[in-house]
Structure formats: C-alpha cells, structure tokens
XYZ file of C-alpha atoms in Angstrom:
431
model
C -52.740 24.860 -7.550
C -51.195 26.406 -9.907
C -52.695 29.516 -12.582
C -55.750 29.737 -13.625
C -56.529 31.489 -16.985
C -59.530 33.946 -17.281
C -60.712 36.274 -15.309
C -61.776 35.780 -11.237
C -58.269 33.882 -10.889
C -60.096 30.853 -8.076
C -63.001 31.316 -9.426
C -61.750 30.033 -13.303
C -62.398 26.277 -11.519
C -66.206 27.425 -12.357
C -64.569 27.732 -16.261
C -63.398 24.339 -16.716
C -59.690 25.652 -16.019
C -56.789 22.999 -15.491
C -57.141 24.223 -11.687
C -60.556 21.559 -11.753
C -58.934 18.702 -12.325
C -56.881 19.377 -8.912
C -60.101 18.749 -7.351
C -61.070 15.721 -9.211
C -57.833 14.678 -7.626
C -58.337 15.690 -4.380
C -61.772 14.115 -4.496
C -60.488 10.743 -5.593
C -57.792 10.381 -3.613
C -60.533 11.332 -0.631
C -62.714 8.490 -1.247
C -59.733 5.901 -1.671
C -58.379 7.287 1.123
C -61.420 7.020 3.573
C -63.242 3.632 2.006
C -59.281 1.217 2.665
C -61.642 -0.690 4.839
C -65.235 -0.497 3.903
C -66.944 -3.091 2.241
C -70.127 -3.067 -0.083
C -72.317 -4.008 1.975
C -70.967 -3.046 4.806
C -68.724 -5.623 6.897
C -69.715 -8.948 4.309
C -68.643 -7.614 0.990
C -66.465 -6.701 -1.350
C -63.997 -3.944 -1.268
C -65.852 -0.209 -1.466
C -63.114 1.323 -3.409
C -62.255 -1.454 -5.890
C -66.200 -1.390 -7.252
C -65.968 2.439 -7.156
C -63.163 2.797 -9.127
C -63.313 -0.071 -11.765
C -67.289 1.766 -12.051
C -65.547 5.762 -12.179
C -63.077 4.610 -14.461
C -65.888 2.388 -16.488
C -68.274 5.241 -16.142
C -65.883 8.673 -17.234
C -64.522 5.910 -20.483
C -68.115 6.243 -21.999
C -68.745 9.763 -20.526
C -66.043 11.030 -22.647
C -66.822 8.924 -25.258
C -70.614 10.261 -25.385
C -69.472 14.444 -24.805
C -67.222 13.974 -27.233
C -69.823 12.475 -29.798
C -73.097 14.670 -28.335
C -70.711 18.161 -27.510
C -68.367 18.416 -30.855
C -67.701 22.178 -30.065
C -66.563 20.869 -26.475
C -65.538 17.194 -27.020
C -63.554 17.047 -23.655
C -65.223 15.916 -20.311
C -64.801 19.207 -18.016
C -63.520 18.973 -14.745
C -66.685 19.781 -12.933
C -68.158 16.801 -15.040
C -65.608 14.708 -13.759
C -66.274 16.098 -10.051
C -70.080 15.010 -10.152
C -69.589 11.454 -11.592
C -66.984 10.525 -8.714
C -69.396 11.851 -6.712
C -72.960 9.731 -7.748
C -71.060 6.313 -7.345
C -69.551 7.230 -4.395
C -73.720 7.985 -3.320
C -74.860 5.306 -4.896
C -72.122 2.793 -2.953
C -72.247 4.689 -0.056
C -76.284 4.033 0.244
C -75.989 0.178 -0.234
C -73.137 0.452 2.601
C -75.801 2.307 4.859
C -79.033 0.135 4.091
C -79.009 -1.554 7.265
C -81.564 -2.057 9.924
C -84.165 0.456 8.315
C -86.527 3.333 10.464
C -84.339 2.519 13.911
C -84.502 6.059 14.935
C -88.147 6.017 13.700
C -88.381 2.613 16.296
C -86.884 4.507 19.138
C -89.944 7.228 18.831
C -92.593 4.709 18.553
C -91.013 2.872 21.762
C -90.918 6.275 23.604
C -94.547 6.735 22.433
C -95.573 3.181 23.622
C -94.054 3.721 26.708
C -95.552 7.438 27.748
C -99.209 5.699 26.897
C -98.304 2.186 29.357
C -96.648 5.348 31.962
C -93.591 3.512 31.750
C -89.828 5.053 31.734
C -89.410 7.451 28.875
C -86.140 8.645 29.063
C -82.670 7.464 30.485
C -82.043 6.383 34.194
C -78.571 5.489 33.696
C -75.414 6.100 31.732
C -74.795 4.084 29.209
C -71.317 2.079 28.861
C -72.392 -0.288 25.814
C -73.827 0.492 22.040
C -76.594 -1.430 22.084
C -76.704 -4.501 19.520
C -80.628 -2.947 18.474
C -80.027 1.020 17.765
C -83.329 1.523 18.117
C -82.440 0.824 21.582
C -80.666 4.270 21.917
C -82.566 6.563 24.565
C -85.682 9.111 23.403
C -83.935 12.491 23.981
C -86.813 14.836 22.524
C -88.639 17.534 25.268
C -91.758 15.830 26.345
C -94.210 17.856 24.397
C -93.154 15.180 21.776
C -95.081 12.788 23.393
C -98.039 13.340 22.233
C -97.420 12.445 19.018
C -95.717 9.890 18.883
C -98.067 7.757 21.409
C -100.515 8.528 18.643
C -98.123 7.381 15.745
C -97.221 4.470 17.709
C -101.198 3.514 18.020
C -101.263 3.214 14.398
C -100.261 -0.140 12.983
C -96.280 -0.161 12.422
C -96.856 -0.883 8.786
C -98.901 2.442 8.369
C -97.112 4.896 10.796
C -93.988 3.856 9.244
C -95.282 4.242 5.469
C -97.247 7.796 7.452
C -93.080 9.018 8.576
C -92.088 8.152 5.633
C -94.113 9.412 2.853
C -94.422 12.842 4.566
C -90.609 13.045 5.386
C -90.126 12.696 1.750
C -92.263 15.605 0.441
C -91.492 17.400 3.137
C -87.702 16.705 2.773
C -88.075 17.395 -1.317
C -89.924 20.826 -0.128
C -87.372 21.730 1.539
C -85.195 21.249 -1.173
C -87.059 23.313 -3.598
C -87.340 26.079 -1.305
C -83.748 25.974 -0.905
C -83.570 26.403 -4.807
C -83.353 22.785 -6.305
C -84.817 22.616 -9.841
C -88.038 19.870 -9.394
C -85.992 18.304 -12.344
C -82.910 17.280 -9.838
C -85.186 16.304 -6.671
C -86.031 12.934 -7.190
C -81.726 12.648 -7.579
C -81.169 14.212 -4.604
C -82.986 10.908 -2.356
C -79.600 9.529 -3.205
C -77.526 12.083 -1.573
C -76.397 10.162 1.722
C -76.983 12.679 4.206
C -80.972 13.251 2.776
C -80.547 9.014 1.767
C -79.681 8.225 5.696
C -82.239 10.485 7.092
C -85.084 9.273 5.443
C -83.824 5.812 5.545
C -83.446 5.480 10.135
C -86.578 7.487 9.921
C -85.035 10.840 11.797
C -87.146 14.199 12.866
C -83.574 16.033 10.925
C -85.664 15.626 7.194
C -88.605 17.432 8.942
C -86.580 19.630 10.837
C -85.157 20.855 7.534
C -88.357 21.801 5.625
C -88.938 23.920 9.055
C -85.176 26.086 8.739
C -86.602 26.386 4.942
C -89.577 28.286 5.609
C -87.929 30.672 7.708
C -87.650 33.697 5.576
C -91.406 33.426 5.666
C -92.448 31.735 7.919
C -90.297 32.908 10.729
C -91.741 31.152 13.184
C -90.557 27.994 11.838
C -86.704 28.592 13.399
C -87.615 28.713 16.729
C -89.949 25.729 16.447
C -87.269 23.871 14.776
C -85.810 23.711 18.155
C -88.287 21.455 19.797
C -86.499 18.148 17.905
C -83.249 19.608 17.564
C -82.515 22.131 19.877
C -79.176 23.456 18.045
C -81.519 24.572 14.821
C -82.754 27.078 17.156
C -79.534 29.142 16.243
C -81.732 29.741 13.480
C -83.998 32.371 15.279
C -80.539 34.771 15.941
C -81.122 35.829 12.017
C -85.023 37.196 12.942
C -82.565 39.140 15.463
C -80.493 40.031 12.832
C -83.048 41.016 11.001
C -85.575 42.672 13.481
C -88.461 40.677 12.198
C -89.622 40.883 16.095
C -93.479 40.178 14.982
C -92.275 36.679 13.811
C -89.598 35.593 17.221
C -92.997 36.762 19.249
C -95.162 33.996 17.094
C -92.043 31.511 17.253
C -91.693 31.550 21.202
C -96.181 32.258 21.936
C -96.556 28.682 19.369
C -93.802 27.246 21.262
C -95.636 28.110 25.061
C -98.455 27.090 23.584
C -97.246 23.809 22.546
C -95.550 23.194 26.140
C -99.284 24.082 27.482
C -101.214 21.943 25.651
C -99.553 18.983 25.425
C -98.500 19.773 29.918
C -101.694 18.379 31.173
C -100.786 15.306 29.269
C -97.469 15.078 30.101
C -97.222 16.615 33.499
C -94.315 18.087 35.551
C -92.246 15.179 36.093
C -91.548 14.183 32.431
C -89.594 17.584 32.124
C -87.605 17.028 35.440
C -86.756 13.722 33.839
C -86.161 14.818 30.247
C -83.455 17.483 31.965
C -81.818 15.132 33.995
C -81.292 12.498 30.957
C -79.754 14.937 29.260
C -77.323 15.079 31.736
C -76.817 11.171 31.865
C -76.322 11.255 27.994
C -73.571 14.188 28.510
C -72.081 11.366 31.003
C -72.363 8.740 28.655
C -71.038 10.416 26.070
C -67.850 10.199 27.883
C -67.086 6.605 28.472
C -69.262 5.541 24.919
C -67.529 7.565 22.353
C -69.490 6.788 19.452
C -72.862 8.828 20.634
C -70.767 11.727 19.782
C -71.117 10.207 16.099
C -68.805 12.266 14.341
C -69.186 15.493 16.119
C -66.691 17.810 17.140
C -66.730 16.951 20.798
C -64.916 13.655 20.176
C -62.345 14.957 18.311
C -61.443 18.522 19.848
C -61.042 20.190 23.042
C -64.591 21.471 24.407
C -63.042 24.731 24.468
C -61.780 24.514 20.584
C -65.814 22.971 19.926
C -67.178 25.987 21.737
C -64.968 28.130 20.174
C -65.540 26.751 16.699
C -69.068 27.363 17.315
C -68.981 30.463 18.460
C -67.257 31.700 15.669
C -69.567 30.626 13.170
C -72.143 31.665 14.513
C -70.515 35.787 14.832
C -69.518 34.673 11.192
C -72.923 33.858 9.839
C -74.321 36.744 11.965
C -71.249 39.658 10.214
C -73.550 38.944 6.402
C -77.118 40.083 5.886
C -80.256 38.482 4.158
C -80.114 35.206 3.021
C -76.700 34.572 3.238
C -77.054 35.113 6.851
C -79.697 32.990 7.146
C -77.918 29.914 5.527
C -74.346 30.863 7.301
C -76.314 29.950 10.815
C -77.482 26.745 9.321
C -74.121 25.545 8.598
C -73.419 27.049 12.036
C -76.074 24.406 13.589
C -73.865 21.441 12.160
C -71.321 23.149 13.684
C -72.833 23.858 17.039
C -74.138 20.745 17.871
C -72.001 18.227 20.332
C -73.257 15.245 19.000
C -73.293 14.678 14.674
C -74.811 12.073 12.382
C -75.346 12.007 8.470
C -78.380 13.340 8.258
C -77.412 16.638 10.283
C -75.501 17.376 7.469
C -78.214 18.701 5.563
C -78.335 21.826 7.695
C -75.310 22.904 5.550
C -77.724 22.769 1.717
C -78.219 26.246 1.742
C -74.525 27.341 1.988
C -73.754 24.769 -0.217
C -75.780 25.860 -2.662
C -74.336 28.625 -2.698
C -70.708 27.826 -4.010
C -69.828 27.687 -7.390
C -70.289 24.776 -9.371
C -66.292 22.815 -9.058
C -66.437 23.894 -5.293
C -70.371 21.898 -4.567
C -69.361 19.094 -6.728
C -66.008 18.608 -4.566
C -68.178 19.211 -1.131
C -70.937 16.692 -2.316
C -68.460 14.330 -3.301
C -67.222 14.758 0.652
C -70.879 14.329 1.662
C -71.046 11.097 -0.451
C -68.908 8.369 1.203
C -70.015 6.531 4.023
C -70.362 8.848 7.002
C -67.617 10.151 9.427
C -64.991 12.407 10.329
C -64.127 13.205 6.136
C -67.672 15.060 5.952
C -66.173 17.501 8.317
C -64.133 18.423 4.509
C -67.234 20.270 2.818
C -67.876 21.836 6.232
C -64.221 23.164 5.763
C -64.673 24.022 1.949
C -67.722 26.222 3.423
C -65.917 27.988 5.758
C -63.239 28.697 3.330
C -66.254 30.368 0.938
C -66.900 32.777 3.292
C -63.320 34.244 3.069
C -63.434 33.772 -0.472
C -66.151 35.929 -2.232
C -65.022 34.009 -5.808
C -65.916 30.839 -4.671
C -69.422 31.515 -4.665
C -72.048 31.876 -6.627
C -73.053 35.678 -4.859
C -69.860 37.967 -6.521
C -69.824 37.439 -9.856
C -66.966 36.492 -12.101
C -65.140 39.431 -12.974
C -66.849 41.681 -10.375
C -64.528 45.102 -9.881
C -62.816 44.585 -12.966
C -63.777 46.465 -16.436
C -66.515 45.414 -17.177
C -66.978 42.893 -14.666
C -69.823 42.210 -13.111
C -71.509 39.380 -15.249
C -72.763 36.137 -13.731
C -71.140 33.486 -15.924
C -73.644 30.536 -16.571
C -72.254 27.332 -14.302
C -71.975 23.534 -15.723
C -74.267 20.990 -13.671
C -75.062 23.497 -10.881
C -78.495 22.871 -9.441
C -79.334 27.282 -9.418
C -79.863 28.887 -12.569
C -77.261 31.282 -13.563
C -77.098 34.441 -10.908
C -79.668 32.700 -8.972
C -78.815 32.584 -5.516
C -80.049 30.040 -2.445
C -84.069 31.083 -1.847
C -84.491 32.770 -5.178
C -88.578 33.522 -4.390
C -86.911 35.570 -1.134
C -85.124 38.714 -1.355
C -84.853 41.106 1.410
C -84.445 44.465 0.994
C -80.639 46.011 0.197
C -79.465 42.736 1.171
C -75.568 42.238 -0.128
C-alpha cells in the first residue's frame, strides 16, 4: 500500500494518510463487482451499482463542501469518512434489497409450535431436494426444549406474537451492542447494518442469542445457554475454561439440565430422537441443495479445510486473554458454523469494534452489500488484525517507541479513545 507517514506504519491509516484512500478504492471496487447482477429491489428494479455509485458521488461531493465550510482547519474529506459514506449508502440499498417475505424465520418457529401443540411431526423426516417457494417452510432445527416457548407464542394472535418477538429482539439486540461498547447515539443507526437488519427482518433467534453472548463477562452461564438456539455459540463457553470460571460453567450446565428436565414431561424422549435424526437428514439435504449452506465455508471448501479453519480460529482465540479472547471466540463461532446466513455475522461485532477506524469501516462495508461469499472478506480483515497489532485499538499508536504508548482519538470510531470492547468489564492482568 505504499509508505505511510507517521509512527506505527499500518496504524498511519487511522491518521488519514494516503493509504486510507487505497482502502476506499478497494471497498468501492468490491461493491461494484459483487453487485454487478443485483437490482434494487431484488430481481425487479434498477441496477444496484448504478444507484449506489450515483448516490455515493453525490454524497461525497456534498460532504466535501460541508467539511470545507465547517472544518477549516482540516478542510478535506478524510479517507475514513469516505469509507463510512460508501458503507452507509450500501447498507440502505442492501436493506431495501433484502426486505422481502418478512419474519419468515419466525414463521418457521410458530409452525413448529403449532405442530407441537397438535401432535403432528415437528422435525424433517425426509431430505429436501428443492428449495421451498415459501421460505417459512424450511425445516425447524432447534432442540425440543425450545418447543414449549414457540407453542405458547403460537397461541397469541399473529400480530401480537410478531410484535412481541420483534420488540424484544430489537431491545435485546441494541442492549447487546451497548454492552459491547456502542454509545447510545450509535444504536439507532446500527439498525441499518445488514446483519442486524436481516436478523430482525426475518425474526431469527440470532439477535436474542447475541444478547446472551454480550452478557458473557458477567453472566457466564449465558455462554453455555446460548448453545440451545445456536449450537456453535456454545464455543464461547471455552472462554470460561480459559478464565477458570468453574462456577459459571457449572451454573450454565445446571441451567441447561434444568431446562431440559422441566420441558421433558411436555416433549417426551421421542422428540429428542426425532431432532437428532433430523440433523442428519439436514446434512444429507445440504449435499443436494447447496443453498442450505448459505455462504458457510463447507459450501466452498473441502470439509477438512473447514474443520482446520475452525480449529485454528478457536486456538488463536484461546491464545489471547481476557475480553480479547472472548471477542475472538465470537468470531470463531462464525467460522465454525457449517451453514452461515447474514444474521450470523453479528457474532463478529466484538472483534470488529476492536479494529481501528479505517479497518472497521472497511469490514463494515464488506458486510453492507447483499450477503454472500464476499462477506468473508470482513472475517479476513479481523483475522489479519490478530496477526497485525497495529490494525487493532488494543495496540496504542507509537507503542514501543520513545514517548509512545499514547492512544489516538480515531475519527468515526464508535468507541472512545483508549476504550476497548466490553468497556464496563475488566480482567485482572489481561493483555
């Protein structure tokens, strides 16, 4: 990327040096390439990249004039500000593109609850070979202990049940982001970010599950219980082992056992057998219906490579300490899931907030186009930061140099200068 002025080499990107404009060019190229066949709205609108490009050019021009007038000491637009504009315009267009068949995942849960109440089959019994036209007819994959909850919700009037679920999901999602360190003024704009928007739009449990993970430093049992809905999130419980929080592990396992025991009289043992059998049938279905992988790694790489990547991510996470280890484990759950859809990228939020401003907005930009294989570029940025401390806020600019170690205030970073993810939490002796 050329030579960067100032101390810290790569960290110079956080100071608005010319290397930052290369990141702007990289993001612009990525957006234009991945949306070349995309319309707004999806399938029956005008070309996505034409709308995006015209809106970005107009916004950059207006912003440049505004900055020159309101900030005479630094009248030029900074690269990180341009990155943010590119990302936010993509967010809005992607949300419009993704806004079809609302609450389709929630409908899957309600249908499962209805089947549970009337005694009909809840879990899939034969492999899928074609994608359902109505996506709410996808199979229900969560364990039987969740069925009483969905059965109770399915008893409510549809609009009331949907409103209750969405309202709770919005509150829990924003609470999770706030626990990670996002200030209140950033919370409403965060609803535009496609991973969160998609999770809320389809009514997926990924958003409430994020809140359980966010509470992990204080309520370690939540890291265990999160696996009830999203099994891969239970990898976060390894942090409790890493930190030797044995009581919290015991509390989480105990809560899980109590949940199963309390619901077993309602579900019976047969449903548990049906559930385990359905997971195998789903894996068989994935081999013939690739869309069931979403953009999960097994769709694109040999299974051995997928397993190796997942194990490597977990090992790298456990080599870190304190909150950094917990943040990395959250990202490891993204890598380790055999199927991956947009809302699953929410688990990368703690690691994203650990990045310096230009890298943060580059990764956010990658996650702001319609979801697909390119979303893994954000995970590549995060993984690169684990090997390059200057990309992370955890490494003060100038550390190791005479008079170094100061923490710079970064333009457009949600966290305050010197603040880390989970700012209200501290671990004695963490790096």
